[in-house]
Amino acid sequence: MTTPPPQGNPFAQGQQQPHGQPQGQAPFPQQAGQPGFPPPGAPVPPQPQGRKISFKTIKNVVIVVIFAVVAIGGYIASRDDANTAAVGDCMHRGSTDDNDPDLEVVDCGDATAQYKVLAKIEGDFSELTAQSKCEAEAKDFEYVYTETNGSKSFLLCLKDK
């Protein structure tokens, strides 16, 4: 009589199960968080949505934009507007510094109006040539004002209002 073959793998006689592994299980089960397919019946996690912008971020951006607009507006408003002056305009001196008198165009009926523009001449002039140009253009001038802004240089011939 013959004996039946042993159950299982006849060639696995010398092999042992890994330490602590019960018989009949795979040696390395799939761990959570590893790539692969979820087990059947497991809920599918929701897909991550695009990044949402928070109210705080929007508020901070708006504050920065408002601050920039106010700063730029203040800079533009504080610049000399002598370059916008035309013959017949009245001017106000915003500073006592002779090197930077900060001339601004004002309404001639305004109480702050100090000077009247008699002539405006485009070009770059020295103190001596400015005097002679104003003498030729406006006989009764009292003051000269020159401004050099790169290619936008000019001369104003002024008198007291």
PDB file of C-alpha atoms in Angstrom:
ATOM      1  CA  MET A   1       0.000   0.000   0.000  1.00  0.00           C
ATOM      2  CA  THR A   2       1.040   3.470  -0.722  1.00  0.00           C
ATOM      3  CA  THR A   3       0.794   6.408   1.568  1.00  0.00           C
ATOM      4  CA  PRO A   4      -0.999   9.511   0.412  1.00  0.00           C
ATOM      5  CA  PRO A   5       1.146  12.545  -0.310  1.00  0.00           C
ATOM      6  CA  PRO A   6       1.310  15.181   2.458  1.00  0.00           C
ATOM      7  CA  GLN A   7      -1.109  18.139   2.196  1.00  0.00           C
ATOM      8  CA  GLY A   8       0.318  21.392   0.845  1.00  0.00           C
ATOM      9  CA  ASN A   9       3.474  21.877  -1.127  1.00  0.00           C
ATOM     10  CA  PRO A  10       5.544  18.733  -1.171  1.00  0.00           C
ATOM     11  CA  PHE A  11       8.682  20.780  -1.860  1.00  0.00           C
ATOM     12  CA  ALA A  12       8.204  23.134   1.113  1.00  0.00           C
ATOM     13  CA  GLN A  13       9.366  20.732   3.711  1.00  0.00           C
ATOM     14  CA  GLY A  14      12.400  22.753   4.779  1.00  0.00           C
ATOM     15  CA  GLN A  15      10.673  26.179   4.640  1.00  0.00           C
ATOM     16  CA  GLN A  16       9.147  27.866   7.640  1.00  0.00           C
ATOM     17  CA  GLN A  17       6.603  30.641   7.919  1.00  0.00           C
ATOM     18  CA  PRO A  18       7.984  34.086   8.831  1.00  0.00           C
ATOM     19  CA  HIS A  19       8.205  34.632  12.559  1.00  0.00           C
ATOM     20  CA  GLY A  20       4.885  35.674  14.062  1.00  0.00           C
ATOM     21  CA  GLN A  21       2.934  35.025  10.836  1.00  0.00           C
ATOM     22  CA  PRO A  22      -0.048  32.705  11.245  1.00  0.00           C
ATOM     23  CA  GLN A  23      -0.244  29.972   8.687  1.00  0.00           C
ATOM     24  CA  GLY A  24      -2.382  30.542   5.645  1.00  0.00           C
ATOM     25  CA  GLN A  25      -1.795  34.352   5.285  1.00  0.00           C
ATOM     26  CA  ALA A  26       0.306  36.186   2.772  1.00  0.00           C
ATOM     27  CA  PRO A  27       3.669  37.158   4.282  1.00  0.00           C
ATOM     28  CA  PHE A  28       3.307  40.921   3.570  1.00  0.00           C
ATOM     29  CA  PRO A  29      -0.257  42.253   3.545  1.00  0.00           C
ATOM     30  CA  GLN A  30      -0.956  45.614   1.868  1.00  0.00           C
ATOM     31  CA  GLN A  31      -0.544  48.483   4.306  1.00  0.00           C
ATOM     32  CA  ALA A  32      -2.939  51.469   4.450  1.00  0.00           C
ATOM     33  CA  GLY A  33      -1.747  54.428   2.395  1.00  0.00           C
ATOM     34  CA  GLN A  34       0.195  52.319  -0.088  1.00  0.00           C
ATOM     35  CA  PRO A  35      -0.644  52.622  -3.768  1.00  0.00           C
ATOM     36  CA  GLY A  36      -3.023  50.096  -5.173  1.00  0.00           C
ATOM     37  CA  PHE A  37      -6.678  49.457  -5.368  1.00  0.00           C
ATOM     38  CA  PRO A  38      -8.838  49.926  -2.266  1.00  0.00           C
ATOM     39  CA  PRO A  39     -10.373  46.803  -0.871  1.00  0.00           C
ATOM     40  CA  PRO A  40     -13.824  46.054  -2.259  1.00  0.00           C
ATOM     41  CA  GLY A  41     -16.600  47.907  -0.454  1.00  0.00           C
ATOM     42  CA  ALA A  42     -14.262  50.626   0.940  1.00  0.00           C
ATOM     43  CA  PRO A  43     -15.450  54.240   0.502  1.00  0.00           C
ATOM     44  CA  VAL A  44     -13.673  56.170  -2.229  1.00  0.00           C
ATOM     45  CA  PRO A  45     -11.973  59.300  -0.798  1.00  0.00           C
ATOM     46  CA  PRO A  46     -13.122  62.614  -2.333  1.00  0.00           C
ATOM     47  CA  GLN A  47     -10.863  64.164  -4.946  1.00  0.00           C
ATOM     48  CA  PRO A  48      -8.936  67.209  -3.631  1.00  0.00           C
ATOM     49  CA  GLN A  49     -10.381  70.452  -4.936  1.00  0.00           C
ATOM     50  CA  GLY A  50      -8.390  73.440  -6.216  1.00  0.00           C
ATOM     51  CA  ARG A  51      -6.907  75.794  -3.642  1.00  0.00           C
ATOM     52  CA  LYS A  52      -9.479  78.223  -2.299  1.00  0.00           C
ATOM     53  CA  ILE A  53      -8.525  81.808  -1.530  1.00  0.00           C
ATOM     54  CA  SER A  54      -9.478  82.814   1.981  1.00  0.00           C
ATOM     55  CA  PHE A  55     -11.298  85.999   2.913  1.00  0.00           C
ATOM     56  CA  LYS A  56      -8.252  87.123   4.902  1.00  0.00           C
ATOM     57  CA  THR A  57      -6.014  86.881   1.825  1.00  0.00           C
ATOM     58  CA  ILE A  58      -8.482  88.854  -0.290  1.00  0.00           C
ATOM     59  CA  LYS A  59      -8.790  91.496   2.450  1.00  0.00           C
ATOM     60  CA  ASN A  60      -4.994  91.873   2.678  1.00  0.00           C
ATOM     61  CA  VAL A  61      -4.642  92.236  -1.098  1.00  0.00           C
ATOM     62  CA  VAL A  62      -7.364  94.906  -1.171  1.00  0.00           C
ATOM     63  CA  ILE A  63      -5.655  96.832   1.651  1.00  0.00           C
ATOM     64  CA  VAL A  64      -2.314  96.762  -0.192  1.00  0.00           C
ATOM     65  CA  VAL A  65      -3.946  97.961  -3.428  1.00  0.00           C
ATOM     66  CA  ILE A  66      -5.744 100.814  -1.642  1.00  0.00           C
ATOM     67  CA  PHE A  67      -2.516 101.855   0.084  1.00  0.00           C
ATOM     68  CA  ALA A  68      -0.649 101.839  -3.249  1.00  0.00           C
ATOM     69  CA  VAL A  69      -3.344 103.941  -4.962  1.00  0.00           C
ATOM     70  CA  VAL A  70      -3.327 106.497  -2.132  1.00  0.00           C
ATOM     71  CA  ALA A  71       0.489 106.677  -2.151  1.00  0.00           C
ATOM     72  CA  ILE A  72       0.666 107.118  -5.934  1.00  0.00           C
ATOM     73  CA  GLY A  73      -2.165 109.664  -5.887  1.00  0.00           C
ATOM     74  CA  GLY A  74      -0.457 111.636  -3.138  1.00  0.00           C
ATOM     75  CA  TYR A  75       2.816 111.611  -5.046  1.00  0.00           C
ATOM     76  CA  ILE A  76       1.161 112.854  -8.233  1.00  0.00           C
ATOM     77  CA  ALA A  77      -0.808 115.525  -6.374  1.00  0.00           C
ATOM     78  CA  SER A  78       2.276 116.789  -4.552  1.00  0.00           C
ATOM     79  CA  ARG A  79       4.429 117.181  -7.643  1.00  0.00           C
ATOM     80  CA  ASP A  80       5.125 120.625  -9.045  1.00  0.00           C
ATOM     81  CA  ASP A  81       2.514 121.489 -11.544  1.00  0.00           C
ATOM     82  CA  ALA A  82       4.435 124.464 -12.861  1.00  0.00           C
ATOM     83  CA  ASN A  83       4.835 122.418 -16.053  1.00  0.00           C
ATOM     84  CA  THR A  84       1.063 122.690 -16.589  1.00  0.00           C
ATOM     85  CA  ALA A  85       1.086 126.492 -16.279  1.00  0.00           C
ATOM     86  CA  ALA A  86       0.095 128.590 -19.265  1.00  0.00           C
ATOM     87  CA  VAL A  87       0.290 132.311 -20.006  1.00  0.00           C
ATOM     88  CA  GLY A  88      -2.332 134.109 -17.894  1.00  0.00           C
ATOM     89  CA  ASP A  89      -2.413 131.450 -15.128  1.00  0.00           C
ATOM     90  CA  CYS A  90      -1.834 132.407 -11.517  1.00  0.00           C
ATOM     91  CA  MET A  91       0.661 130.604  -9.303  1.00  0.00           C
ATOM     92  CA  HIS A  92       1.121 129.967  -5.596  1.00  0.00           C
ATOM     93  CA  ARG A  93       4.504 129.392  -3.990  1.00  0.00           C
ATOM     94  CA  GLY A  94       4.276 126.381  -1.671  1.00  0.00           C
ATOM     95  CA  SER A  95       7.786 126.627  -0.227  1.00  0.00           C
ATOM     96  CA  THR A  96      10.133 129.345   1.007  1.00  0.00           C
ATOM     97  CA  ASP A  97      13.136 127.465  -0.408  1.00  0.00           C
ATOM     98  CA  ASP A  98      14.454 129.401  -3.418  1.00  0.00           C
ATOM     99  CA  ASN A  99      15.944 126.228  -4.913  1.00  0.00           C
ATOM    100  CA  ASP A 100      12.562 124.457  -4.832  1.00  0.00           C
ATOM    101  CA  PRO A 101       9.715 127.002  -4.605  1.00  0.00           C
ATOM    102  CA  ASP A 102       7.027 124.351  -5.296  1.00  0.00           C
ATOM    103  CA  LEU A 103       4.970 126.506  -7.664  1.00  0.00           C
ATOM    104  CA  GLU A 104       1.385 125.395  -8.160  1.00  0.00           C
ATOM    105  CA  VAL A 105      -1.272 126.659 -10.549  1.00  0.00           C
ATOM    106  CA  VAL A 106      -4.219 128.197  -8.664  1.00  0.00           C
ATOM    107  CA  ASP A 107      -7.318 130.125  -9.654  1.00  0.00           C
ATOM    108  CA  CYS A 108      -6.552 133.829 -10.050  1.00  0.00           C
ATOM    109  CA  GLY A 109      -9.496 134.655  -7.758  1.00  0.00           C
ATOM    110  CA  ASP A 110      -8.006 132.470  -5.006  1.00  0.00           C
ATOM    111  CA  ALA A 111      -6.536 134.334  -2.016  1.00  0.00           C
ATOM    112  CA  THR A 112      -3.366 132.221  -2.279  1.00  0.00           C
ATOM    113  CA  ALA A 113      -2.558 133.436  -5.818  1.00  0.00           C
ATOM    114  CA  GLN A 114       0.790 135.265  -5.665  1.00  0.00           C
ATOM    115  CA  TYR A 115       2.136 135.427  -9.238  1.00  0.00           C
ATOM    116  CA  LYS A 116       0.835 135.710 -12.774  1.00  0.00           C
ATOM    117  CA  VAL A 117       2.498 133.910 -15.704  1.00  0.00           C
ATOM    118  CA  LEU A 118       3.480 136.417 -18.402  1.00  0.00           C
ATOM    119  CA  ALA A 119       5.394 134.020 -20.667  1.00  0.00           C
ATOM    120  CA  LYS A 120       6.262 130.335 -20.901  1.00  0.00           C
ATOM    121  CA  ILE A 121       9.229 129.418 -23.058  1.00  0.00           C
ATOM    122  CA  GLU A 122      10.235 125.815 -23.837  1.00  0.00           C
ATOM    123  CA  GLY A 123      13.933 124.963 -23.573  1.00  0.00           C
ATOM    124  CA  ASP A 124      16.838 124.704 -21.130  1.00  0.00           C
ATOM    125  CA  PHE A 125      18.091 128.083 -19.878  1.00  0.00           C
ATOM    126  CA  SER A 126      20.831 129.303 -17.568  1.00  0.00           C
ATOM    127  CA  GLU A 127      20.108 132.145 -15.134  1.00  0.00           C
ATOM    128  CA  LEU A 128      21.598 134.742 -17.504  1.00  0.00           C
ATOM    129  CA  THR A 129      19.820 133.510 -20.640  1.00  0.00           C
ATOM    130  CA  ALA A 130      16.535 133.170 -18.702  1.00  0.00           C
ATOM    131  CA  GLN A 131      16.671 136.857 -17.733  1.00  0.00           C
ATOM    132  CA  SER A 132      17.306 137.964 -21.334  1.00  0.00           C
ATOM    133  CA  LYS A 133      14.569 135.662 -22.709  1.00  0.00           C
ATOM    134  CA  CYS A 134      12.021 137.065 -20.237  1.00  0.00           C
ATOM    135  CA  GLU A 135      13.067 140.644 -21.111  1.00  0.00           C
ATOM    136  CA  ALA A 136      12.385 139.878 -24.765  1.00  0.00           C
ATOM    137  CA  GLU A 137       9.052 138.072 -24.162  1.00  0.00           C
ATOM    138  CA  ALA A 138       7.519 139.950 -21.192  1.00  0.00           C
ATOM    139  CA  LYS A 139       8.737 143.476 -20.556  1.00  0.00           C
ATOM    140  CA  ASP A 140       7.284 143.886 -17.046  1.00  0.00           C
ATOM    141  CA  PHE A 141       8.318 140.498 -15.588  1.00  0.00           C
ATOM    142  CA  GLU A 142       9.714 140.397 -12.033  1.00  0.00           C
ATOM    143  CA  TYR A 143      10.767 136.767 -11.509  1.00  0.00           C
ATOM    144  CA  VAL A 144      12.061 133.898 -13.583  1.00  0.00           C
ATOM    145  CA  TYR A 145      11.432 130.257 -12.849  1.00  0.00           C
ATOM    146  CA  THR A 146      13.258 127.523 -14.747  1.00  0.00           C
ATOM    147  CA  GLU A 147      12.575 123.814 -14.533  1.00  0.00           C
ATOM    148  CA  THR A 148      14.532 120.993 -16.117  1.00  0.00           C
ATOM    149  CA  ASN A 149      12.787 117.628 -16.433  1.00  0.00           C
ATOM    150  CA  GLY A 150      14.936 115.793 -18.955  1.00  0.00           C
ATOM    151  CA  SER A 151      13.459 116.716 -22.350  1.00  0.00           C
ATOM    152  CA  LYS A 152      10.673 118.879 -20.819  1.00  0.00           C
ATOM    153  CA  SER A 153      12.631 121.960 -19.719  1.00  0.00           C
ATOM    154  CA  PHE A 154      10.946 125.357 -19.670  1.00  0.00           C
ATOM    155  CA  LEU A 155      11.100 128.917 -18.360  1.00  0.00           C
ATOM    156  CA  LEU A 156       8.306 130.910 -16.714  1.00  0.00           C
ATOM    157  CA  CYS A 157       8.367 134.701 -16.625  1.00  0.00           C
ATOM    158  CA  LEU A 158       6.333 135.837 -13.598  1.00  0.00           C
ATOM    159  CA  LYS A 159       5.164 139.031 -11.922  1.00  0.00           C
ATOM    160  CA  ASP A 160       3.356 139.719  -8.654  1.00  0.00           C
ATOM    161  CA  LYS A 161      -0.395 139.403  -8.952  1.00  0.00           C
TER     162      LYS A 161
END
